[in-house]
């Protein structure tokens, strides 16, 4: 049930489990280049949030998923289904904050929290510089309106009906980032308009913050803010540019995570 | 022109824009067509970053969607992308992008082919706007319709109570034997009007309920006393229209699986129709019989035939034919008759000529 709902894939084996959570935009495929490096020594878990990738789209509910809390609840539910305790949560982009929220909901489920390109708040206000204005976020939503990126109502059942056929991804152009336009809009709003700054001091897990160069989504000052507000956290620069080092520099990310663990 | 010069010419002045961006985001090559479209000179763009050509919203979208897509599948097609021109204005493009990769799969550069898409974008925007308007309107229409039906249901329900008082009051007074002729005839008229009003209200309520999505809910049971129920309906009509002769001929053997009240309502509507439109000097014949499989009910009256052109539309809601204004109802009676027939898995048919007008219900028993 929950396996299908989140298209959960468990690979590799080891005493510790690593859960990789995709960020805003695409699906669990973003973590494949990094996750494969850990499958010898760890049990690795990949999943899609409801509404993304090959999750069960029928489980999506606009009202339920109107806050990051709902996504954190889902992470906790996945962790419980897999009987996780003292596991490692690796969250890219918005998932870094979802991980922080999940940690305060279920302390001890994750003993390590690895944040790749985290940002607790994307807007700029009262002395905090998140990098964006509301108008710029709206501009981004406008892009989504004009780019369904391969999303097609007609494909949806085919994708959902064949969760164990990865080759399907090759035949569906752009399908990695294909998301129901409504879901994409909802998640964009939740991602870019949520304020998670208050959640940071509550994080109990040992935390690593991985910062990229020229990351316009999560610039350095924001990464530093996260570091300063999570007691005992480690801040580390990646030799990578952009917001998706898990794709552009998977070896760098792997090495940084190994060092930390 | 040498072959190389010819290729260069094609690259520079192709009817689409070309651009190559290296891994760190810097523009390493851009053709003349694209720089022209952007109102820039080639020199000013080489070495600047691709991000500089994007609006901030476009950068977020590029970083969160297109870049990962390029990395994962090597290409991204049919992107709707806005680039900024020298004035800082957004120029809409349709773009394809591919990742140029080395032998071991490492990213060397990203190539873009771009077509100006101002008209196309305007068209898409107006389609999106039209869709939004249509969605808003249909939502509003649904809400209004729901409110209206609810209003009708409440109104109908509340109108019934005073009518019930009028009907039982007139029935009580009618029992007096010493009633003067003029008062008796006034009472008759009150009864008829009240009876008619009650039927109109019941039809409206049924129609509103149907529209509210409940449909006609049947309480079907093996009905052994269907003839009694039908007789009662006929008696009610006789009370309201004492001058009208109604003959019954019921031969119903064994129980009929139906909703007795609904079949009664069907008969009542057919009778009301016959009383209003038939020749009142001639009788109305109601007959019901059963076969092994079917229950059949006929209501016959005599008078002017229903014109053939009108016969097809008789069972449509709000159809009122060419009856005189006085006799006009809401046009729901026969619609509800046909709905009741359908709900029982049966059908309703009409024949009307100079000899007879006959409505026939035929349903599995």
Coordinates of C-alpha atoms in Angstrom, one line a residue:
Chain A
X1 CA 0.0 0.0 0.0
X2 CA 2.5 2.6 1.2
X3 CA 5.0 1.0 -1.2
X4 CA 2.8 1.8 -4.1
X5 CA 1.7 5.2 -2.8
X6 CA 5.3 6.4 -2.7
X7 CA 6.9 4.1 -5.2
X8 CA 9.3 3.0 -2.5
X9 CA 12.4 1.3 -3.8
X10 CA 14.8 -0.4 -1.3
X11 CA 18.2 -1.4 -2.7
X12 CA 21.4 -2.6 -1.0
X13 CA 21.9 -3.9 2.5
X14 CA 23.6 -2.9 5.7
X15 CA 23.1 -2.2 9.4
X16 CA 22.0 1.4 8.7
X17 CA 19.3 2.7 6.4
X18 CA 19.7 5.8 4.2
X19 CA 16.5 7.5 3.0
X20 CA 17.0 9.7 -0.1
X21 CA 14.3 12.4 -0.6
X22 CA 13.9 14.3 -3.9
X23 CA 13.5 18.0 -4.0
X24 CA 11.1 20.3 -5.9
X25 CA 10.9 19.6 -9.6
X26 CA 11.6 16.0 -10.4
X27 CA 11.5 12.6 -8.7
X28 CA 13.6 10.0 -7.0
X29 CA 15.7 9.5 -10.2
X30 CA 17.6 12.6 -9.1
X31 CA 19.2 10.6 -6.4
X32 CA 20.1 7.5 -8.4
X33 CA 23.7 8.6 -9.2
X34 CA 24.5 9.2 -5.5
X35 CA 22.4 6.4 -4.0
X36 CA 24.1 3.7 -6.0
X37 CA 27.4 4.5 -4.3
X38 CA 26.0 3.6 -0.9
X39 CA 24.2 0.4 -1.7
X40 CA 27.2 -1.8 -0.8
X41 CA 27.3 -0.7 2.9
X42 CA 23.8 0.7 3.5
X43 CA 20.2 -0.2 2.9
X44 CA 19.1 2.6 0.6
X45 CA 15.5 3.8 0.3
X46 CA 14.3 5.9 -2.6
X47 CA 10.7 7.2 -2.9
X48 CA 8.5 9.8 -4.6
X49 CA 6.3 12.2 -2.9
X50 CA 2.6 11.8 -3.7
X51 CA 1.9 13.5 -7.0
X52 CA 5.4 13.1 -8.3
X53 CA 7.3 10.5 -10.4
X54 CA 5.5 7.2 -10.2
X55 CA 3.7 7.7 -6.9
X56 CA 0.0 6.9 -6.7
X57 CA -1.5 10.1 -8.1
X58 CA -5.0 9.2 -6.9
X59 CA -3.7 9.6 -3.3
X60 CA -3.0 13.3 -4.0
X61 CA -5.3 15.8 -2.2
X62 CA -4.8 19.5 -2.8
X63 CA -6.1 20.3 0.7
X64 CA -4.0 17.8 2.6
X65 CA -0.8 18.8 0.8
X66 CA -1.1 22.5 1.5
X67 CA 1.8 22.5 3.9
X68 CA 5.2 20.9 4.3
X69 CA 3.9 19.2 7.5
X70 CA 1.8 16.8 5.3
X71 CA 5.0 15.9 3.4
X72 CA 6.9 15.4 6.7
X73 CA 4.0 13.2 8.0
X74 CA 4.5 11.1 4.9
X75 CA 8.2 10.7 5.5
X76 CA 7.4 9.6 9.1
X77 CA 4.9 7.1 7.8
X78 CA 7.4 5.7 5.4
X79 CA 10.0 5.5 8.2
X80 CA 7.5 3.6 10.4
X81 CA 6.5 1.2 7.6
X82 CA 10.2 0.4 7.2
X83 CA 10.7 0.3 11.0
X84 CA 13.4 2.9 10.9
X85 CA 15.4 4.0 13.9
X86 CA 18.7 5.8 13.9
X87 CA 18.5 6.1 10.1
X88 CA 20.1 8.7 7.8
X89 CA 17.9 11.2 6.0
X90 CA 19.3 12.8 2.8
X91 CA 17.1 15.6 1.6
X92 CA 17.6 17.7 -1.5
X93 CA 16.3 21.2 -1.7
X94 CA 12.8 21.4 -0.1
X95 CA 13.3 17.9 1.3
X96 CA 16.0 19.2 3.6
X97 CA 13.3 21.1 5.4
X98 CA 10.8 18.2 5.2
X99 CA 13.6 16.2 6.9
X100 CA 13.9 18.8 9.7
X101 CA 10.2 18.8 10.3
X102 CA 10.1 14.9 10.3
X103 CA 12.9 15.0 12.9
X104 CA 10.9 17.0 15.3
X105 CA 7.8 14.9 14.7
X106 CA 9.6 11.6 15.3
X107 CA 12.9 12.2 17.2
X108 CA 15.2 9.3 16.8
X109 CA 13.9 8.0 13.6
X110 CA 16.8 9.7 11.9
X111 CA 20.1 10.1 13.7
X112 CA 21.7 12.0 10.8
X113 CA 20.2 14.6 8.6
X114 CA 22.0 15.5 5.4
X115 CA 20.7 18.7 3.7
X116 CA 21.7 19.4 0.2
X117 CA 21.0 23.0 -0.9
X118 CA 18.6 23.7 2.0
X119 CA 16.6 26.9 2.4
X120 CA 14.1 27.5 5.3
X121 CA 12.5 30.4 3.6
X122 CA 12.8 31.7 0.0
X123 CA 11.3 35.1 0.4
X124 CA 12.9 38.2 1.7
X125 CA 11.5 40.0 4.7
X126 CA 12.3 41.6 8.1
X127 CA 16.1 41.5 7.8
X128 CA 16.2 38.0 6.3
X129 CA 17.3 37.5 2.7
X130 CA 15.8 34.4 1.2
X131 CA 16.7 35.6 -2.3
X132 CA 13.3 36.0 -3.9
X133 CA 10.2 38.2 -4.0
X134 CA 6.6 37.1 -4.3
X135 CA 6.5 38.5 -7.9
X136 CA 9.5 36.3 -8.9
X137 CA 7.8 33.2 -7.4
X138 CA 4.7 34.1 -9.4
X139 CA 6.9 34.3 -12.5
X140 CA 8.1 30.8 -11.8
X141 CA 4.5 29.6 -11.5
X142 CA 3.8 31.2 -14.8
X143 CA 6.6 29.1 -16.4
X144 CA 4.9 26.0 -15.0
X145 CA 1.6 27.0 -16.6
X146 CA 3.4 27.1 -20.0
X147 CA 5.6 24.0 -19.5
X148 CA 3.9 20.8 -18.6
X149 CA 7.2 19.1 -19.4
X150 CA 5.8 15.9 -20.9
X151 CA 2.9 15.7 -18.5
X152 CA -0.1 14.3 -20.2
X153 CA -3.4 13.2 -18.7
X154 CA -3.3 10.3 -21.1
X155 CA 0.0 9.0 -19.9
X156 CA -0.8 9.2 -16.2
X157 CA -2.5 5.8 -15.8
X158 CA 0.2 4.1 -17.9
X159 CA 2.9 5.5 -15.6
X160 CA 1.0 4.6 -12.4
X161 CA 0.0 1.2 -13.7
X162 CA 3.6 0.2 -14.4
X163 CA 5.6 1.2 -11.4
X164 CA 8.1 -1.6 -11.9
X165 CA 8.9 -0.8 -15.5
X166 CA 11.7 1.7 -15.4
X167 CA 12.2 1.5 -19.2
X168 CA 8.9 3.3 -19.5
X169 CA 10.8 6.4 -18.5
X170 CA 12.8 6.3 -21.7
X171 CA 9.8 6.2 -23.9
X172 CA 8.1 9.2 -22.2
X173 CA 10.0 12.3 -23.1
X174 CA 10.6 14.6 -20.1
X175 CA 8.7 12.2 -17.9
X176 CA 11.1 12.6 -14.9
X177 CA 9.8 16.0 -14.3
X178 CA 6.4 15.5 -15.7
X179 CA 3.9 16.4 -13.0
X180 CA 0.2 17.1 -13.0
X181 CA 0.1 20.9 -13.5
X182 CA -2.1 21.4 -10.4
X183 CA 0.2 19.3 -8.2
X184 CA 3.2 21.2 -9.6
X185 CA 1.6 24.5 -8.7
X186 CA 0.6 23.4 -5.3
X187 CA 4.0 22.0 -4.4
X188 CA 5.7 25.1 -5.9
X189 CA 3.6 27.3 -3.5
X190 CA 4.2 25.1 -0.5
X191 CA 7.9 24.9 -1.3
X192 CA 8.6 28.6 -2.0
X193 CA 6.1 30.2 0.3
X194 CA 6.6 28.1 3.5
X195 CA 8.6 29.5 6.3
X196 CA 10.5 26.8 8.2
X197 CA 12.9 29.0 10.1
X198 CA 11.3 28.2 13.5
X199 CA 11.8 24.5 12.8
X200 CA 15.6 24.7 12.7
X201 CA 16.4 25.0 16.4
X202 CA 14.3 21.9 17.1
X203 CA 16.5 19.7 15.0
X204 CA 18.1 17.0 17.1
X205 CA 19.7 14.8 14.5
X206 CA 23.4 15.3 13.7
X207 CA 23.2 17.6 10.7
X208 CA 25.3 18.2 7.6
X209 CA 24.7 21.1 5.3
X210 CA 26.1 20.8 1.8
X211 CA 26.4 24.1 -0.1
X212 CA 27.0 24.5 -3.8
X213 CA 28.6 27.4 -5.7
X214 CA 26.3 29.6 -7.7
X215 CA 23.2 28.0 -6.3
X216 CA 20.6 30.7 -7.0
X217 CA 17.8 28.7 -5.3
X218 CA 19.7 28.3 -2.0
X219 CA 22.5 30.8 -1.9
X220 CA 25.4 30.8 0.6
X221 CA 24.0 33.2 3.1
X222 CA 20.9 31.0 3.4
X223 CA 23.0 27.9 3.9
X224 CA 24.9 29.7 6.6
X225 CA 21.7 30.7 8.3
X226 CA 20.6 27.1 8.4
X227 CA 24.1 26.2 9.9
X228 CA 23.9 28.9 12.5
X229 CA 20.4 27.8 13.6
X230 CA 20.9 24.1 13.9
X231 CA 23.1 23.5 17.0
X232 CA 26.2 21.4 16.3
X233 CA 25.6 21.3 12.5
X234 CA 28.4 20.9 10.0
X235 CA 28.6 23.3 7.0
X236 CA 30.5 22.0 4.0
X237 CA 31.2 23.4 0.5
X238 CA 30.8 21.1 -2.5
X239 CA 33.0 21.5 -5.5
X240 CA 29.9 21.9 -7.7
X241 CA 27.8 24.6 -9.2
X242 CA 24.0 25.0 -9.4
X243 CA 21.2 23.6 -7.3
X244 CA 21.4 19.9 -8.3
X245 CA 24.8 18.6 -7.3
X246 CA 23.2 15.1 -6.9
X247 CA 23.0 15.1 -10.7
X248 CA 25.9 17.4 -11.8
X249 CA 28.5 16.2 -9.3
X250 CA 27.4 12.9 -7.7
X251 CA 30.9 11.8 -6.8
X252 CA 31.5 15.1 -4.9
X253 CA 28.2 14.6 -3.0
X254 CA 29.1 11.0 -2.3
X255 CA 32.5 11.9 -0.9
X256 CA 31.1 14.7 1.3
X257 CA 28.4 12.4 2.8
X258 CA 31.0 9.6 3.4
X259 CA 33.3 12.0 5.2
X260 CA 30.5 13.1 7.4
X261 CA 29.3 9.6 8.2
Chain B
X1 CA 31.4 30.5 -50.9
X2 CA 33.5 27.6 -49.5
X3 CA 31.7 24.8 -47.8
X4 CA 32.9 25.9 -44.4
X5 CA 31.8 29.5 -45.1
X6 CA 28.5 28.3 -46.2
X7 CA 28.0 26.3 -43.0
X8 CA 29.1 29.2 -40.9
X9 CA 26.6 31.4 -42.8
X10 CA 23.9 28.8 -42.1
X11 CA 24.9 28.8 -38.4
X12 CA 24.9 32.6 -38.0
X13 CA 21.9 33.5 -40.1
X14 CA 19.7 30.3 -39.6
X15 CA 16.0 31.0 -39.2
X16 CA 16.4 30.0 -35.6
X17 CA 18.6 30.9 -32.7
X18 CA 21.6 28.8 -31.6
X19 CA 23.4 29.0 -28.3
X20 CA 26.0 26.9 -26.5
X21 CA 26.5 27.2 -22.8
X22 CA 29.3 25.5 -20.9
X23 CA 29.1 23.7 -17.6
X24 CA 29.7 26.8 -15.5
X25 CA 26.8 28.5 -17.2
X26 CA 28.8 30.9 -19.4
X27 CA 27.7 31.4 -23.0
X28 CA 30.5 30.2 -25.3
X29 CA 28.7 30.6 -28.7
X30 CA 25.6 32.4 -29.9
X31 CA 24.5 33.0 -33.5
X32 CA 23.7 36.2 -35.2
X33 CA 19.9 35.5 -35.5
X34 CA 19.6 35.1 -31.7
X35 CA 21.6 38.2 -30.8
X36 CA 19.5 40.1 -33.3
X37 CA 16.3 38.9 -31.6
X38 CA 17.7 39.9 -28.3
X39 CA 18.8 43.3 -29.5
X40 CA 22.3 42.6 -28.4
X41 CA 25.7 42.4 -30.0
X42 CA 27.5 39.1 -30.1
X43 CA 30.4 40.5 -28.2
X44 CA 28.3 41.6 -25.2
X45 CA 26.8 38.1 -24.8
X46 CA 29.8 35.8 -25.2
X47 CA 31.2 35.3 -21.7
X48 CA 28.1 36.4 -19.9
X49 CA 26.1 33.7 -18.2
X50 CA 22.9 32.0 -19.4
X51 CA 21.3 33.0 -16.1
X52 CA 21.7 36.7 -17.1
X53 CA 19.3 36.1 -20.0
X54 CA 16.7 34.6 -17.7
X55 CA 14.3 36.4 -15.5
X56 CA 14.5 35.4 -11.8
X57 CA 11.4 33.2 -12.1
X58 CA 12.9 31.7 -15.2
X59 CA 16.1 30.9 -13.4
X60 CA 14.2 29.1 -10.6
X61 CA 12.4 27.0 -13.2
X62 CA 15.5 26.3 -15.1
X63 CA 17.4 25.2 -12.0
X64 CA 14.6 23.1 -10.6
X65 CA 13.3 21.5 -13.8
X66 CA 15.2 21.9 -17.0
X67 CA 18.8 21.4 -15.7
X68 CA 17.9 18.2 -13.8
X69 CA 16.0 17.0 -16.9
X70 CA 19.0 17.7 -19.2
X71 CA 21.3 15.8 -16.8
X72 CA 18.9 12.8 -16.6
X73 CA 17.8 12.3 -20.2
X74 CA 20.3 14.4 -22.1
X75 CA 17.7 16.6 -23.8
X76 CA 14.6 18.7 -23.0
X77 CA 12.2 19.4 -25.8
X78 CA 9.5 22.1 -26.5
X79 CA 10.3 24.3 -23.6
X80 CA 8.5 27.6 -23.3
X81 CA 11.2 29.9 -22.3
X82 CA 11.5 33.7 -21.9
X83 CA 14.8 35.4 -22.5
X84 CA 15.6 39.0 -21.6
X85 CA 16.5 41.4 -24.4
X86 CA 18.9 44.4 -24.1
X87 CA 16.0 46.5 -22.7
X88 CA 15.3 43.9 -20.0
X89 CA 12.0 42.9 -21.7
X90 CA 11.0 39.2 -21.9
X91 CA 11.0 37.7 -25.3
X92 CA 9.1 34.4 -25.6
X93 CA 10.9 31.5 -27.2
X94 CA 10.2 27.9 -27.9
X95 CA 13.4 26.0 -27.2
X96 CA 15.0 22.5 -27.5
X97 CA 18.1 21.8 -25.5
X98 CA 20.6 19.0 -25.6
X99 CA 23.6 18.1 -23.4
X100 CA 26.8 17.6 -25.3
X101 CA 28.6 14.8 -23.4
X102 CA 32.1 13.4 -23.4
X103 CA 32.9 9.7 -23.9
X104 CA 32.5 8.9 -20.2
X105 CA 29.3 10.8 -20.1
X106 CA 30.6 14.0 -18.5
X107 CA 28.8 17.2 -19.3
X108 CA 30.7 19.4 -21.8
X109 CA 28.1 22.0 -22.8
X110 CA 24.4 22.5 -23.4
X111 CA 23.1 23.5 -26.8
X112 CA 20.0 25.4 -27.4
X113 CA 17.9 25.9 -30.6
X114 CA 15.4 28.6 -30.1
X115 CA 12.4 29.9 -32.1
X116 CA 10.8 33.2 -31.4
X117 CA 7.3 32.4 -30.2
X118 CA 5.6 35.7 -29.5
X119 CA 2.3 35.0 -31.3
X120 CA 2.3 31.4 -30.2
X121 CA 2.7 32.5 -26.5
X122 CA 0.0 35.1 -26.9
X123 CA -2.3 32.3 -28.3
X124 CA -1.4 30.0 -25.4
X125 CA -1.9 32.7 -22.8
X126 CA -5.3 33.5 -24.2
X127 CA -6.2 29.8 -24.2
X128 CA -5.1 29.6 -20.5
X129 CA -7.1 32.7 -19.7
X130 CA -10.1 31.4 -21.5
X131 CA -9.8 28.1 -19.6
X132 CA -9.7 30.0 -16.4
X133 CA -12.8 32.0 -17.3
X134 CA -14.6 28.9 -18.3
X135 CA -13.7 27.1 -15.1
X136 CA -14.8 30.1 -13.0
X137 CA -18.1 30.4 -14.9
X138 CA -18.9 26.7 -14.7
X139 CA -18.2 26.7 -11.0
X140 CA -20.4 29.7 -10.5
X141 CA -23.2 28.2 -12.7
X142 CA -23.1 25.0 -10.6
X143 CA -23.3 26.9 -7.4
X144 CA -26.2 29.0 -8.7
X145 CA -28.1 25.9 -10.0
X146 CA -27.6 24.2 -6.7
X147 CA -29.0 27.2 -4.8
X148 CA -31.9 27.4 -7.1
X149 CA -32.9 23.8 -6.8
X150 CA -32.5 24.0 -3.0
X151 CA -34.7 27.1 -3.0
X152 CA -37.4 25.3 -5.1
X153 CA -37.3 22.2 -2.8
X154 CA -37.8 24.4 0.3
X155 CA -40.4 26.5 -1.3
X156 CA -42.4 23.5 -2.6
X157 CA -42.3 21.9 0.8
X158 CA -43.5 25.0 2.6
X159 CA -46.3 25.6 0.1
X160 CA -47.7 22.2 0.7
X161 CA -48.6 22.8 4.3
X162 CA -51.2 25.6 3.7
X163 CA -52.6 23.6 0.8
X164 CA -53.2 20.6 2.9
X165 CA -55.2 22.7 5.3
X166 CA -57.3 24.1 2.4
X167 CA -58.0 20.7 0.9
X168 CA -59.0 19.1 4.2
X169 CA -61.1 22.1 5.1
X170 CA -63.1 22.1 1.9
X171 CA -63.6 18.4 2.2
X172 CA -65.0 18.8 5.6
X173 CA -67.5 21.6 4.5
X174 CA -68.5 19.5 1.5
X175 CA -69.9 16.8 3.8
X176 CA -72.7 19.2 4.8
X177 CA -75.9 18.2 3.0
X178 CA -77.7 21.5 3.3
X179 CA -75.1 23.5 1.3
X180 CA -76.7 26.0 -1.1
X181 CA -75.9 25.3 -4.8
X182 CA -73.8 28.4 -5.4
X183 CA -71.6 27.7 -2.3
X184 CA -71.3 24.1 -3.3
X185 CA -70.0 25.1 -6.8
X186 CA -67.6 27.6 -5.2
X187 CA -66.3 24.8 -3.0
X188 CA -65.9 22.6 -6.0
X189 CA -63.7 25.2 -7.7
X190 CA -61.6 25.6 -4.6
X191 CA -61.1 21.8 -4.4
X192 CA -60.1 21.6 -8.1
X193 CA -57.7 24.5 -7.8
X194 CA -56.1 23.1 -4.6
X195 CA -55.8 19.7 -6.2
X196 CA -54.2 21.2 -9.2
X197 CA -51.8 23.3 -7.1
X198 CA -50.8 20.3 -5.1
X199 CA -49.9 18.3 -8.2
X200 CA -47.9 21.2 -9.6
X201 CA -45.9 21.4 -6.4
X202 CA -45.3 17.7 -6.3
X203 CA -44.0 17.8 -9.9
X204 CA -41.8 20.7 -9.2
X205 CA -40.4 19.0 -6.1
X206 CA -39.7 15.8 -8.1
X207 CA -38.0 17.7 -10.8
X208 CA -35.9 19.7 -8.4
X209 CA -34.9 16.5 -6.6
X210 CA -33.9 15.0 -9.9
X211 CA -31.8 18.0 -10.7
X212 CA -30.2 17.8 -7.2
X213 CA -28.8 14.5 -8.3
X214 CA -31.0 12.3 -6.2
X215 CA -33.0 11.2 -9.2
X216 CA -36.3 9.3 -8.7
X217 CA -35.8 7.1 -5.7
X218 CA -38.0 4.0 -5.9
X219 CA -39.2 2.0 -2.9
X220 CA -39.9 -1.1 -4.9
X221 CA -41.7 -4.0 -3.3
X222 CA -44.0 -6.8 -4.3
X223 CA -47.2 -4.9 -4.4
X224 CA -50.3 -7.2 -4.0
X225 CA -52.7 -4.3 -3.6
X226 CA -51.8 -2.2 -6.6
X227 CA -55.5 -2.2 -7.8
X228 CA -56.6 -0.7 -4.5
X229 CA -53.9 2.1 -4.8
X230 CA -55.0 2.9 -8.4
X231 CA -58.6 3.0 -7.4
X232 CA -57.8 5.5 -4.6
X233 CA -56.1 7.8 -7.1
X234 CA -59.1 7.6 -9.4
X235 CA -61.4 8.4 -6.5
X236 CA -59.4 11.5 -5.6
X237 CA -59.8 12.7 -9.2
X238 CA -63.5 12.0 -9.1
X239 CA -63.8 14.0 -5.9
X240 CA -62.0 17.0 -7.5
X241 CA -63.9 16.6 -10.8
X242 CA -67.3 15.2 -10.0
X243 CA -68.6 16.1 -13.5
X244 CA -66.1 13.9 -15.2
X245 CA -67.0 10.3 -15.8
X246 CA -64.1 7.9 -15.2
X247 CA -64.5 4.1 -15.9
X248 CA -62.0 1.7 -14.5
X249 CA -61.2 -1.8 -15.6
X250 CA -58.5 -3.5 -13.5
X251 CA -57.5 -7.2 -13.9
X252 CA -54.3 -7.4 -12.0
X253 CA -53.3 -11.0 -11.1
X254 CA -50.7 -11.5 -8.4
X255 CA -48.3 -8.9 -7.0
X256 CA -46.4 -6.4 -9.2
X257 CA -42.9 -5.4 -8.2
X258 CA -43.1 -1.6 -8.1
X259 CA -43.3 1.5 -6.0
X260 CA -47.0 1.7 -5.5
X261 CA -47.0 5.5 -4.6
X262 CA -45.0 6.3 -7.8
X263 CA -47.3 4.3 -10.0
X264 CA -50.2 6.1 -8.3
X265 CA -48.4 9.4 -9.1
X266 CA -48.0 8.4 -12.7
X267 CA -51.7 7.5 -13.0
X268 CA -52.6 10.7 -11.3
X269 CA -50.6 12.8 -13.7
X270 CA -52.0 11.0 -16.7
X271 CA -55.5 11.4 -15.4
X272 CA -55.0 15.1 -14.7
X273 CA -53.8 15.4 -18.3
X274 CA -56.9 13.6 -19.6
X275 CA -59.2 15.7 -17.5
X276 CA -57.6 19.0 -18.6
X277 CA -57.3 18.2 -22.3
X278 CA -60.0 15.7 -23.1
X279 CA -63.7 16.3 -24.0
X280 CA -65.3 16.5 -20.5
X281 CA -68.6 15.3 -21.9
X282 CA -67.0 12.0 -22.7
X283 CA -65.7 9.4 -20.3
X284 CA -62.1 8.6 -19.4
X285 CA -61.2 4.9 -19.4
X286 CA -58.5 3.6 -17.0
X287 CA -57.5 0.0 -17.5
X288 CA -54.7 -2.1 -16.0
X289 CA -53.8 -5.7 -16.6
X290 CA -50.9 -8.1 -16.2
X291 CA -49.3 -10.8 -18.2
X292 CA -46.7 -13.3 -16.9
X293 CA -43.9 -10.8 -17.5
X294 CA -45.6 -7.3 -17.7
X295 CA -47.8 -4.8 -16.0
X296 CA -49.7 -2.6 -18.5
X297 CA -51.7 0.5 -17.7
X298 CA -53.8 2.5 -20.2
X299 CA -55.4 5.9 -19.8
X300 CA -57.8 6.8 -22.6
X301 CA -59.7 9.9 -23.3
X302 CA -61.6 11.3 -26.2
X303 CA -61.4 14.7 -27.8
X304 CA -59.1 16.6 -30.2
X305 CA -56.0 14.5 -31.1
X306 CA -52.6 15.7 -30.0
X307 CA -50.9 17.0 -33.2
X308 CA -48.3 14.6 -34.4
X309 CA -45.5 17.2 -34.3
X310 CA -46.1 17.7 -30.6
X311 CA -46.3 14.0 -29.7
X312 CA -42.5 13.5 -29.8
X313 CA -41.9 16.3 -27.3
X314 CA -44.6 15.5 -24.9
X315 CA -42.3 13.9 -22.4
X316 CA -39.7 16.7 -22.3
X317 CA -39.6 18.9 -19.2
X318 CA -41.3 22.2 -19.4
X319 CA -43.1 21.2 -22.6
X320 CA -46.5 22.8 -22.7
X321 CA -47.8 22.2 -26.2
X322 CA -50.5 24.5 -27.5
X323 CA -53.0 24.1 -24.6
X324 CA -54.9 27.2 -23.7
X325 CA -53.3 29.3 -21.0
X326 CA -55.9 28.3 -18.5
X327 CA -55.1 24.7 -18.8
X328 CA -51.4 25.1 -19.0
X329 CA -49.3 23.6 -16.2
X330 CA -45.6 23.7 -15.8
X331 CA -45.1 21.0 -18.4
X332 CA -43.6 18.7 -15.9
X333 CA -46.4 16.1 -15.4
X334 CA -45.6 14.0 -18.5
X335 CA -41.9 14.3 -18.0
X336 CA -42.3 12.8 -14.5
X337 CA -44.6 10.1 -15.9
X338 CA -41.8 9.1 -18.2
X339 CA -39.2 9.3 -15.5
X340 CA -41.2 7.0 -13.3
X341 CA -41.7 4.6 -16.2
X342 CA -37.9 4.6 -16.8
X343 CA -37.1 4.1 -13.2
X344 CA -39.2 0.9 -13.2
X345 CA -37.4 -0.3 -16.3
X346 CA -40.5 0.3 -18.4
X347 CA -41.6 2.7 -21.0
X348 CA -44.5 5.1 -21.8
X349 CA -46.1 5.5 -25.2
X350 CA -48.8 7.6 -26.7
X351 CA -51.2 7.2 -29.6
X352 CA -53.5 10.0 -30.5
X353 CA -56.0 10.3 -33.4
X354 CA -59.5 11.4 -34.0
X355 CA -60.9 8.4 -32.3
X356 CA -58.9 8.2 -29.1
X357 CA -55.9 9.5 -27.1
X358 CA -54.2 6.7 -25.2
X359 CA -51.2 6.7 -22.9
X360 CA -49.7 3.3 -22.2
X361 CA -47.3 2.3 -19.5
X362 CA -45.6 -1.0 -20.0
X363 CA -43.2 -2.3 -17.4
X364 CA -41.7 -5.6 -16.2
X365 CA -43.7 -6.8 -13.2

